[in-house]
Structures are given as C-alpha cells and as structure tokens.
Amino acid sequence: MTSRTNPKDLMKPFFATRSSLPGFDASAVNATIERALADAGIDTRSGPMRAVTETIRNALGSAGSAAAAAPPADADIIDVTAHVVDRQPDAPPEAAGRRSSAAGSFTMQHFSNHAGARSYRLYIPATGGEGPRPLLVMLHGCTQSAEDFAAGTRMNELAERHGFFVVYPEQSAQANPSRCWNWFNRDDQQRDRGEPALLAGLVREVAARHDVDRGAMYVAGLSAGAAMAVILGETHPDLFAAVGAHSGLPYGSAHDIASAMAAMKGGRSGMPALKPHAGGAAAPPTRITQAVPTIVFHGDRDHTVRHSNGSQIVMQAEAVHRAHPDRPPLKASKAQAAGAGGRRHTRTVYNDDSGRPHIEHWTLHGAGHAWSGGSANGSYTDGNGPDASAEMLRFFLAQRRVACA
C-alpha cells in the first residue's frame, strides 16, 4: 500500500458533540451505542473495536466541557481520519495541468439550491472531439478534499486522454466536521431531500452549462463517497447511467451512528427489517428498485468498511434483475488474476444475453481501505493495482442511459 495514512488512524471514528445540549447525559448515550454494537455481535472489549469504544467514551465524556463551537446537534459523524492534500489556490489551466499531469482546466466553483450549498472542482479536458462529452462525478471519502481525490485517483489524466468532464463535489465541514458524505442519515437517502437532491442539482447545472452527453453521466466514490454514489444510483436513475463503488456500503444499510458503525464492521445494521447472516456477515439492507449498472471494488483486508459490504452492493444490484420477470437472468463468470502492480484479485462479471456487463465485482486480495492502483500523491491509495480508475471508466463507457432527461 502506498497510502500516507497511518493504518491505525483508519479505526478512529470522529464523533462531534454539542456542549450546550440541555440535559446531555454522556453515559446514557454511550450505553445506547455500546448496546447497539453488542446487538450487532461486535466485541468492544478486545481487538480493533476496543480502541473504537474508547474513542467514543472519550468524545462523549468531553461533551460538557468542549470550548470550541460545535456543529448542529443532528450532524451525525462517522468514518475515519486521513492525510489531506493541501488545498492549492485556483491556477490557470497550464499550472493545473502541471500539478495533475493533465492539460485541461481544473477550477473551483460553487452551487446552491433548496437542499444546501457546496463547492466543487470541475475538470474540463483540453482534448476531445466535436459534440457532447461524458460526465463523471467523483465523490471523495471522509476528510479528503476534491483536489486530494483527483490526485489519488488520477482521474483527470484519464479525462484528458479520453475527453470527458469530471466533477468533484466537496463536502463542507459545516455539513459534516469530518467532511463525510452523510450516507447514514435517512434524509440523505431520499430523492428530493438532503445531499442526493443537492448533488443531483449540482450535476444538472454542470450539464446545462457545458456540452455534456446526458445519456453518459456516471457517479463513483470511495468509502463514504461510494455509499453516497450507490444512493444516487437508486434515487436518480434518470441522471446516472452507471455507478462505481470503491470500499463502500449498500443502499439503506444504516440510519444513524450506531447502525452505521455496525454496518461498516459487517454486522447487523439494527434496522427492524434486517436479519443477521450466520457468522456475523452483513445482513441485506433495504431493497433497491433501480437496475443501474454497477461496478464494485473492495479489499478483503479492509478493516474500516468490511468486504461483506461490497458483496451486499452486488447482491442488491443482482436482486433487482431477478425481481423483474421480463428481464432474463444475468450470467456470472469469475476469473482470478494479478494487476500490473502485483495485487491479486478476483473479478466476477454479470453479463446479459448480449454479453454486455451489468455488474462487476472486484475483490482485491490483501488490500485494505484504499483506492486500488491510485497515486501516492493522494490519500487512501494502494499503488499495487489493479487500476480501479481505468477499470471503472471502461465499465462506464460501455453503459448508456437510453431515456435522456
């Protein structure tokens, strides 16, 4: 792994507390969280989860004496800390090209609608033929920035080579102090509310301002960004022709901090409709209804978001096809190989009768919580391959949404 992140830091969730909450009972909140984790079959007395439990206790114990301004009381924080690439001031296209080894423009812009406001970076390639171009939305993980994610995935270089737009929405510290996309909040899992509505509005505005091919818009993400990408595929199938999830979680797998912690560790989410699998594997989350083509990458040594979550994303996508009697079943084929950097992987492809892939599942053997084949210039990257950016792009460009809105 070529990440700059200390692996131990990947197990330290950040909990924001509010010092001015009336009647705040830290011990009661701590007991509630520990009960939820125990119900999920997670041992908080030993192993990695012991450190997590201590972090929770310390954060809650200092709630009444925090001196700094706290975020809103309903700002649930979950996920991990990471090295962050220093933000660079906006530069002319030639300077941006030197930083990213690409020649196009990479500028910071701003969007707002009824659901909120966010900044984003837009990469416009210098190359490309006449006519509309594809658009790829890239959602970073917790504590990352748009520039960090672009550097780590090298997606701007691919955009320059193949002539497509890339949008990097950036989560704000006001919405989430760890800059995580709020995939675990109920309001942020619905079409016309929260972050799905905000991100969809942002994408529509970019598409309206530039010559974007409306049938070739895609969304991908890492960790919390991957979980939000899956949500967008379910809530906005009229926008996105395909979804890419790297080290993410399935749709509807959590509804608050406790259920998010359980889902990340591969346990029961605590949602009433779910039942645990034997052996403590993640239970199937809320069913999805949209058969948006999906490609999944996940390391089988990921101790931050367990590999079973990637399998559940695939199971959700496959179940949609099985649920429609007018759709023929997908045919699965499996192969094992090693990437250019030596990382072994198992790739399972689910094709339709014409041979077009609808689902791909890449299991990265020995890999942790990091973007496969990424650059050490960004955080959460594993340079050993296979190249997740190139493989996602290949999968995306083979998909097209026929009914363009």
Short mmCIF file of N, CA, C and O in Angstrom, two decimals, residues 117-223:
data_model
loop_
_atom_site.label_atom_id
_atom_site.label_comp_id
_atom_site.label_asym_id
_atom_site.label_seq_id
_atom_site.Cartn_x
_atom_site.Cartn_y
_atom_site.Cartn_z
N ALA A 117 -25.76 24.08 -0.14
CA ALA A 117 -24.72 24.66 -1.00
C ALA A 117 -23.43 23.90 -0.80
O ALA A 117 -23.09 23.50 0.31
N ARG A 118 -22.70 23.69 -1.90
CA ARG A 118 -21.38 23.04 -1.84
C ARG A 118 -20.48 23.63 -2.91
O ARG A 118 -20.93 24.06 -3.97
N SER A 119 -19.19 23.59 -2.63
CA SER A 119 -18.19 23.89 -3.64
C SER A 119 -17.87 22.62 -4.40
O SER A 119 -18.10 21.51 -3.91
N TYR A 120 -17.32 22.77 -5.58
CA TYR A 120 -16.90 21.61 -6.36
C TYR A 120 -15.79 22.02 -7.32
O TYR A 120 -15.67 23.19 -7.68
N ARG A 121 -14.98 21.05 -7.70
CA ARG A 121 -13.99 21.28 -8.73
C ARG A 121 -14.46 20.61 -10.03
O ARG A 121 -15.00 19.51 -10.00
N LEU A 122 -14.21 21.29 -11.13
CA LEU A 122 -14.59 20.79 -12.44
C LEU A 122 -13.35 20.69 -13.32
O LEU A 122 -12.63 21.68 -13.48
N TYR A 123 -13.13 19.49 -13.85
CA TYR A 123 -12.04 19.32 -14.82
C TYR A 123 -12.61 19.31 -16.22
O TYR A 123 -13.50 18.51 -16.54
N ILE A 124 -12.11 20.22 -17.06
CA ILE A 124 -12.50 20.29 -18.46
C ILE A 124 -11.28 19.95 -19.29
O ILE A 124 -10.28 20.68 -19.26
N PRO A 125 -11.31 18.84 -20.03
CA PRO A 125 -10.11 18.44 -20.78
C PRO A 125 -9.84 19.38 -21.95
O PRO A 125 -10.75 19.97 -22.52
N ALA A 126 -8.56 19.49 -22.28
CA ALA A 126 -8.19 20.30 -23.44
C ALA A 126 -8.43 19.53 -24.73
O ALA A 126 -8.58 20.13 -25.79
N THR A 127 -8.48 18.21 -24.61
CA THR A 127 -8.70 17.36 -25.78
C THR A 127 -10.15 16.96 -25.88
O THR A 127 -10.94 17.18 -24.97
N GLY A 128 -10.52 16.34 -26.97
CA GLY A 128 -11.89 15.86 -27.16
C GLY A 128 -12.43 16.28 -28.50
O GLY A 128 -12.11 17.36 -28.99
N GLY A 129 -13.24 15.41 -29.09
CA GLY A 129 -13.80 15.71 -30.40
C GLY A 129 -15.01 16.61 -30.31
O GLY A 129 -15.36 17.14 -29.26
N GLU A 130 -15.66 16.77 -31.43
CA GLU A 130 -16.86 17.58 -31.50
C GLU A 130 -18.04 16.84 -30.87
O GLU A 130 -18.10 15.62 -30.87
N GLY A 131 -18.98 17.61 -30.34
CA GLY A 131 -20.19 17.02 -29.80
C GLY A 131 -20.13 16.82 -28.30
O GLY A 131 -19.11 17.07 -27.66
N PRO A 132 -21.24 16.37 -27.71
CA PRO A 132 -21.34 16.20 -26.25
C PRO A 132 -20.33 15.18 -25.73
O PRO A 132 -19.99 14.22 -26.41
N ARG A 133 -19.88 15.42 -24.50
CA ARG A 133 -18.91 14.53 -23.87
C ARG A 133 -19.51 13.88 -22.63
O ARG A 133 -20.39 14.45 -21.97
N PRO A 134 -19.01 12.70 -22.25
CA PRO A 134 -19.45 12.08 -20.99
C PRO A 134 -19.07 12.94 -19.79
O PRO A 134 -18.17 13.78 -19.86
N LEU A 135 -19.76 12.70 -18.68
CA LEU A 135 -19.51 13.39 -17.42
C LEU A 135 -19.39 12.37 -16.30
O LEU A 135 -20.26 11.51 -16.15
N LEU A 136 -18.33 12.46 -15.52
CA LEU A 136 -18.13 11.57 -14.37
C LEU A 136 -18.12 12.39 -13.09
O LEU A 136 -17.37 13.37 -12.98
N VAL A 137 -18.95 12.01 -12.12
CA VAL A 137 -18.99 12.64 -10.80
C VAL A 137 -18.18 11.77 -9.85
O VAL A 137 -18.43 10.57 -9.72
N MET A 138 -17.21 12.38 -9.15
CA MET A 138 -16.33 11.66 -8.24
C MET A 138 -16.54 12.18 -6.82
O MET A 138 -16.32 13.35 -6.53
N LEU A 139 -16.95 11.29 -5.91
CA LEU A 139 -17.26 11.65 -4.52
C LEU A 139 -16.16 11.14 -3.59
O LEU A 139 -15.96 9.92 -3.45
N HIS A 140 -15.47 12.07 -2.95
CA HIS A 140 -14.34 11.72 -2.07
C HIS A 140 -14.80 11.04 -0.79
O HIS A 140 -15.99 11.04 -0.43
N GLY A 141 -13.84 10.49 -0.05
CA GLY A 141 -14.12 9.90 1.25
C GLY A 141 -13.97 10.91 2.38
O GLY A 141 -13.69 12.09 2.16
N CYS A 142 -14.13 10.46 3.60
CA CYS A 142 -14.06 11.34 4.77
C CYS A 142 -12.68 11.99 4.88
O CYS A 142 -11.65 11.35 4.62
N THR A 143 -12.68 13.25 5.28
CA THR A 143 -11.51 14.11 5.49
C THR A 143 -10.75 14.43 4.20
O THR A 143 -9.81 15.20 4.22
N GLN A 144 -11.15 13.87 3.09
CA GLN A 144 -10.50 14.19 1.83
C GLN A 144 -11.08 15.47 1.24
O GLN A 144 -12.15 15.93 1.63
N SER A 145 -10.37 16.02 0.28
CA SER A 145 -10.84 17.16 -0.49
C SER A 145 -10.99 16.74 -1.94
O SER A 145 -10.54 15.66 -2.35
N ALA A 146 -11.59 17.61 -2.74
CA ALA A 146 -11.73 17.34 -4.17
C ALA A 146 -10.36 17.19 -4.82
O ALA A 146 -10.12 16.27 -5.61
N GLU A 147 -9.44 18.08 -4.46
CA GLU A 147 -8.10 18.03 -5.08
C GLU A 147 -7.34 16.79 -4.65
O GLU A 147 -6.65 16.16 -5.47
N ASP A 148 -7.46 16.41 -3.40
CA ASP A 148 -6.85 15.19 -2.89
C ASP A 148 -7.35 13.98 -3.67
O ASP A 148 -6.57 13.14 -4.12
N PHE A 149 -8.66 13.89 -3.85
CA PHE A 149 -9.26 12.74 -4.51
C PHE A 149 -8.84 12.69 -5.98
O PHE A 149 -8.58 11.61 -6.52
N ALA A 150 -8.78 13.85 -6.61
CA ALA A 150 -8.35 13.89 -8.00
C ALA A 150 -6.90 13.41 -8.13
O ALA A 150 -6.56 12.64 -9.05
N ALA A 151 -6.05 13.85 -7.21
CA ALA A 151 -4.65 13.44 -7.25
C ALA A 151 -4.50 11.94 -7.01
O ALA A 151 -3.72 11.26 -7.70
N GLY A 152 -5.23 11.40 -6.05
CA GLY A 152 -5.10 9.99 -5.72
C GLY A 152 -5.63 9.05 -6.78
O GLY A 152 -5.07 7.97 -7.00
N THR A 153 -6.70 9.43 -7.45
CA THR A 153 -7.32 8.55 -8.44
C THR A 153 -6.76 8.74 -9.85
O THR A 153 -6.98 7.91 -10.72
N ARG A 154 -6.08 9.86 -10.08
CA ARG A 154 -5.56 10.21 -11.41
C ARG A 154 -6.68 10.31 -12.46
O ARG A 154 -6.43 10.13 -13.66
N MET A 155 -7.88 10.60 -12.02
CA MET A 155 -8.99 10.60 -12.97
C MET A 155 -8.88 11.73 -13.99
O MET A 155 -9.36 11.60 -15.13
N ASN A 156 -8.25 12.85 -13.60
CA ASN A 156 -8.09 13.94 -14.57
C ASN A 156 -7.21 13.53 -15.75
O ASN A 156 -7.43 13.96 -16.89
N GLU A 157 -6.21 12.71 -15.49
CA GLU A 157 -5.36 12.24 -16.57
C GLU A 157 -6.14 11.38 -17.55
O GLU A 157 -5.96 11.48 -18.78
N LEU A 158 -7.01 10.52 -17.02
CA LEU A 158 -7.86 9.71 -17.89
C LEU A 158 -8.85 10.57 -18.65
O LEU A 158 -9.15 10.31 -19.82
N ALA A 159 -9.34 11.62 -17.98
CA ALA A 159 -10.28 12.53 -18.64
C ALA A 159 -9.62 13.23 -19.82
O ALA A 159 -10.23 13.43 -20.87
N GLU A 160 -8.36 13.62 -19.64
CA GLU A 160 -7.64 14.27 -20.73
C GLU A 160 -7.41 13.31 -21.88
O GLU A 160 -7.52 13.68 -23.06
N ARG A 161 -7.14 12.06 -21.54
CA ARG A 161 -6.85 11.07 -22.57
C ARG A 161 -8.09 10.69 -23.36
O ARG A 161 -8.03 10.48 -24.58
N HIS A 162 -9.25 10.63 -22.67
CA HIS A 162 -10.47 10.15 -23.31
C HIS A 162 -11.49 11.24 -23.57
O HIS A 162 -12.54 10.98 -24.18
N GLY A 163 -11.24 12.45 -23.11
CA GLY A 163 -12.10 13.57 -23.45
C GLY A 163 -13.44 13.62 -22.75
O GLY A 163 -14.47 13.80 -23.39
N PHE A 164 -13.46 13.49 -21.40
CA PHE A 164 -14.72 13.62 -20.67
C PHE A 164 -14.55 14.61 -19.51
O PHE A 164 -13.44 14.91 -19.08
N PHE A 165 -15.68 15.13 -19.04
CA PHE A 165 -15.69 16.05 -17.90
C PHE A 165 -15.63 15.26 -16.59
O PHE A 165 -16.18 14.15 -16.50
N VAL A 166 -15.00 15.85 -15.56
CA VAL A 166 -15.03 15.25 -14.23
C VAL A 166 -15.44 16.33 -13.22
O VAL A 166 -14.87 17.42 -13.21
N VAL A 167 -16.42 16.00 -12.39
CA VAL A 167 -16.90 16.88 -11.33
C VAL A 167 -16.56 16.25 -9.99
O VAL A 167 -16.85 15.08 -9.75
N TYR A 168 -15.93 17.04 -9.11
CA TYR A 168 -15.57 16.58 -7.77
C TYR A 168 -16.31 17.44 -6.74
O TYR A 168 -15.79 18.46 -6.28
N PRO A 169 -17.54 17.07 -6.37
CA PRO A 169 -18.21 17.82 -5.29
C PRO A 169 -17.40 17.69 -4.00
O PRO A 169 -16.74 16.68 -3.75
N GLU A 170 -17.46 18.74 -3.19
CA GLU A 170 -16.67 18.75 -1.95
C GLU A 170 -17.59 18.94 -0.75
O GLU A 170 -18.33 19.92 -0.68
N GLN A 171 -17.55 17.99 0.17
CA GLN A 171 -18.36 18.10 1.38
C GLN A 171 -17.82 19.23 2.25
O GLN A 171 -16.61 19.45 2.32
N SER A 172 -18.72 19.92 2.94
CA SER A 172 -18.32 21.03 3.80
C SER A 172 -18.20 20.57 5.25
O SER A 172 -18.88 19.64 5.69
N ALA A 173 -17.34 21.25 6.00
CA ALA A 173 -17.20 20.95 7.43
C ALA A 173 -18.45 21.33 8.20
O ALA A 173 -18.70 20.79 9.28
N GLN A 174 -19.25 22.24 7.68
CA GLN A 174 -20.50 22.60 8.34
C GLN A 174 -21.51 21.46 8.24
O GLN A 174 -22.27 21.19 9.18
N ALA A 175 -21.52 20.77 7.11
CA ALA A 175 -22.45 19.65 6.94
C ALA A 175 -21.97 18.41 7.67
O ALA A 175 -22.77 17.60 8.13
N ASN A 176 -20.66 18.26 7.80
CA ASN A 176 -20.08 17.11 8.48
C ASN A 176 -18.64 17.46 8.85
O ASN A 176 -17.81 17.65 7.97
N PRO A 177 -18.32 17.60 10.15
CA PRO A 177 -16.98 18.03 10.56
C PRO A 177 -15.85 17.16 10.03
O PRO A 177 -14.73 17.63 9.91
N SER A 178 -16.12 15.90 9.72
CA SER A 178 -15.10 15.04 9.13
C SER A 178 -15.16 15.06 7.60
O SER A 178 -14.44 14.32 6.95
N ARG A 179 -16.04 15.92 7.06
CA ARG A 179 -16.22 16.04 5.61
C ARG A 179 -16.65 14.72 4.98
O ARG A 179 -16.30 14.41 3.84
N CYS A 180 -17.41 13.92 5.74
CA CYS A 180 -18.00 12.70 5.19
C CYS A 180 -19.33 13.05 4.52
O CYS A 180 -20.09 13.87 5.03
N TRP A 181 -19.62 12.40 3.41
CA TRP A 181 -20.98 12.47 2.88
C TRP A 181 -21.89 11.72 3.85
O TRP A 181 -21.55 10.64 4.34
N ASN A 182 -23.06 12.28 4.13
CA ASN A 182 -23.92 11.75 5.20
C ASN A 182 -24.80 10.59 4.72
O ASN A 182 -26.02 10.63 4.81
N TRP A 183 -24.16 9.53 4.26
CA TRP A 183 -24.84 8.36 3.69
C TRP A 183 -25.71 7.63 4.70
O TRP A 183 -26.61 6.88 4.33
N PHE A 184 -25.46 7.84 5.98
CA PHE A 184 -26.14 7.09 7.05
C PHE A 184 -27.34 7.83 7.62
O PHE A 184 -27.99 7.34 8.53
N ASN A 185 -27.66 9.01 7.11
CA ASN A 185 -28.85 9.74 7.56
C ASN A 185 -30.04 9.44 6.66
O ASN A 185 -29.91 9.43 5.44
N ARG A 186 -31.20 9.22 7.25
CA ARG A 186 -32.38 8.91 6.44
C ARG A 186 -32.70 10.01 5.43
O ARG A 186 -33.04 9.73 4.28
N ASP A 187 -32.57 11.27 5.85
CA ASP A 187 -32.89 12.37 4.94
C ASP A 187 -31.92 12.46 3.77
O ASP A 187 -32.23 13.08 2.76
N ASP A 188 -30.74 11.85 3.92
CA ASP A 188 -29.75 11.88 2.86
C ASP A 188 -29.75 10.59 2.04
O ASP A 188 -28.76 10.28 1.36
N GLN A 189 -30.87 9.88 2.10
CA GLN A 189 -31.03 8.66 1.32
C GLN A 189 -32.27 8.74 0.43
O GLN A 189 -32.71 7.72 -0.11
N GLN A 190 -32.80 9.95 0.24
CA GLN A 190 -34.05 10.12 -0.50
C GLN A 190 -33.86 11.10 -1.65
O GLN A 190 -33.02 11.99 -1.60
N ARG A 191 -34.68 10.94 -2.67
CA ARG A 191 -34.52 11.68 -3.91
C ARG A 191 -34.62 13.19 -3.75
O ARG A 191 -33.76 13.92 -4.23
N ASP A 192 -35.63 13.68 -3.13
CA ASP A 192 -35.89 15.12 -3.12
C ASP A 192 -35.46 15.80 -1.82
O ASP A 192 -35.91 16.90 -1.52
N ARG A 193 -34.57 15.15 -1.08
CA ARG A 193 -34.15 15.71 0.19
C ARG A 193 -32.64 15.56 0.35
O ARG A 193 -32.01 14.69 -0.24
N GLY A 194 -32.08 16.41 1.19
CA GLY A 194 -30.70 16.26 1.62
C GLY A 194 -29.67 16.27 0.50
O GLY A 194 -29.85 16.88 -0.56
N GLU A 195 -28.61 15.53 0.74
CA GLU A 195 -27.48 15.54 -0.19
C GLU A 195 -27.77 14.93 -1.55
O GLU A 195 -27.21 15.40 -2.56
N PRO A 196 -28.64 13.91 -1.68
CA PRO A 196 -28.97 13.47 -3.04
C PRO A 196 -29.59 14.57 -3.89
O PRO A 196 -29.22 14.73 -5.06
N ALA A 197 -30.49 15.35 -3.31
CA ALA A 197 -31.09 16.45 -4.06
C ALA A 197 -30.06 17.52 -4.39
O ALA A 197 -30.05 18.10 -5.49
N LEU A 198 -29.16 17.79 -3.45
CA LEU A 198 -28.13 18.79 -3.66
C LEU A 198 -27.17 18.36 -4.77
O LEU A 198 -26.86 19.13 -5.70
N LEU A 199 -26.69 17.13 -4.70
CA LEU A 199 -25.73 16.64 -5.69
C LEU A 199 -26.36 16.51 -7.07
O LEU A 199 -25.73 16.82 -8.09
N ALA A 200 -27.60 16.06 -7.11
CA ALA A 200 -28.29 15.96 -8.41
C ALA A 200 -28.46 17.34 -9.03
O ALA A 200 -28.28 17.51 -10.25
N GLY A 201 -28.80 18.33 -8.23
CA GLY A 201 -28.92 19.69 -8.74
C GLY A 201 -27.60 20.22 -9.27
O GLY A 201 -27.55 20.90 -10.31
N LEU A 202 -26.52 19.92 -8.56
CA LEU A 202 -25.19 20.34 -8.99
C LEU A 202 -24.85 19.73 -10.36
O LEU A 202 -24.36 20.42 -11.26
N VAL A 203 -25.14 18.44 -10.51
CA VAL A 203 -24.84 17.75 -11.76
C VAL A 203 -25.67 18.32 -12.91
O VAL A 203 -25.16 18.54 -14.02
N ARG A 204 -26.93 18.58 -12.65
CA ARG A 204 -27.78 19.16 -13.70
C ARG A 204 -27.26 20.52 -14.14
O ARG A 204 -27.29 20.85 -15.33
N GLU A 205 -26.79 21.33 -13.19
CA GLU A 205 -26.29 22.65 -13.55
C GLU A 205 -25.02 22.55 -14.40
O GLU A 205 -24.87 23.26 -15.41
N VAL A 206 -24.10 21.66 -14.03
CA VAL A 206 -22.89 21.48 -14.82
C VAL A 206 -23.25 21.00 -16.23
O VAL A 206 -22.70 21.48 -17.23
N ALA A 207 -24.18 20.05 -16.31
CA ALA A 207 -24.58 19.53 -17.62
C ALA A 207 -25.23 20.61 -18.48
O ALA A 207 -25.05 20.63 -19.71
N ALA A 208 -25.96 21.53 -17.85
CA ALA A 208 -26.62 22.59 -18.60
C ALA A 208 -25.62 23.63 -19.09
O ALA A 208 -25.81 24.23 -20.16
N ARG A 209 -24.55 23.85 -18.34
CA ARG A 209 -23.58 24.88 -18.70
C ARG A 209 -22.55 24.40 -19.71
O ARG A 209 -21.88 25.21 -20.36
N HIS A 210 -22.40 23.09 -19.83
CA HIS A 210 -21.36 22.54 -20.71
C HIS A 210 -21.99 21.53 -21.67
O HIS A 210 -23.13 21.10 -21.49
N ASP A 211 -21.21 21.15 -22.66
CA ASP A 211 -21.72 20.25 -23.70
C ASP A 211 -21.60 18.80 -23.22
O ASP A 211 -20.71 18.06 -23.63
N VAL A 212 -22.51 18.43 -22.32
CA VAL A 212 -22.47 17.11 -21.69
C VAL A 212 -23.44 16.16 -22.39
O VAL A 212 -24.58 16.53 -22.72
N ASP A 213 -23.01 14.94 -22.60
CA ASP A 213 -23.86 13.88 -23.14
C ASP A 213 -24.76 13.38 -22.00
O ASP A 213 -24.30 12.70 -21.10
N ARG A 214 -26.04 13.72 -22.06
CA ARG A 214 -26.95 13.39 -20.95
C ARG A 214 -27.17 11.89 -20.78
O ARG A 214 -27.63 11.45 -19.73
N GLY A 215 -26.87 11.12 -21.78
CA GLY A 215 -27.00 9.66 -21.64
C GLY A 215 -25.76 8.99 -21.13
O GLY A 215 -25.73 7.77 -20.97
N ALA A 216 -24.70 9.77 -20.89
CA ALA A 216 -23.42 9.21 -20.46
C ALA A 216 -22.89 9.96 -19.25
O ALA A 216 -21.80 10.53 -19.27
N MET A 217 -23.70 10.00 -18.19
CA MET A 217 -23.28 10.61 -16.93
C MET A 217 -23.17 9.50 -15.88
O MET A 217 -24.07 8.65 -15.76
N TYR A 218 -22.08 9.51 -15.13
CA TYR A 218 -21.75 8.42 -14.22
C TYR A 218 -21.34 9.00 -12.86
O TYR A 218 -20.93 10.15 -12.77
N VAL A 219 -21.42 8.17 -11.82
CA VAL A 219 -21.02 8.61 -10.48
C VAL A 219 -20.24 7.50 -9.80
O VAL A 219 -20.59 6.32 -9.90
N ALA A 220 -19.13 7.88 -9.14
CA ALA A 220 -18.29 6.93 -8.43
C ALA A 220 -17.79 7.57 -7.15
O ALA A 220 -17.78 8.80 -7.02
N GLY A 221 -17.36 6.74 -6.21
CA GLY A 221 -16.85 7.29 -4.96
C GLY A 221 -16.05 6.28 -4.17
O GLY A 221 -16.00 5.09 -4.50
N LEU A 222 -15.41 6.79 -3.11
CA LEU A 222 -14.61 5.98 -2.19
C LEU A 222 -15.19 6.07 -0.80
O LEU A 222 -15.51 7.17 -0.32
N SER A 223 -15.37 4.93 -0.13
CA SER A 223 -15.81 4.89 1.26
C SER A 223 -17.16 5.58 1.43
O SER A 223 -18.15 5.17 0.84
#
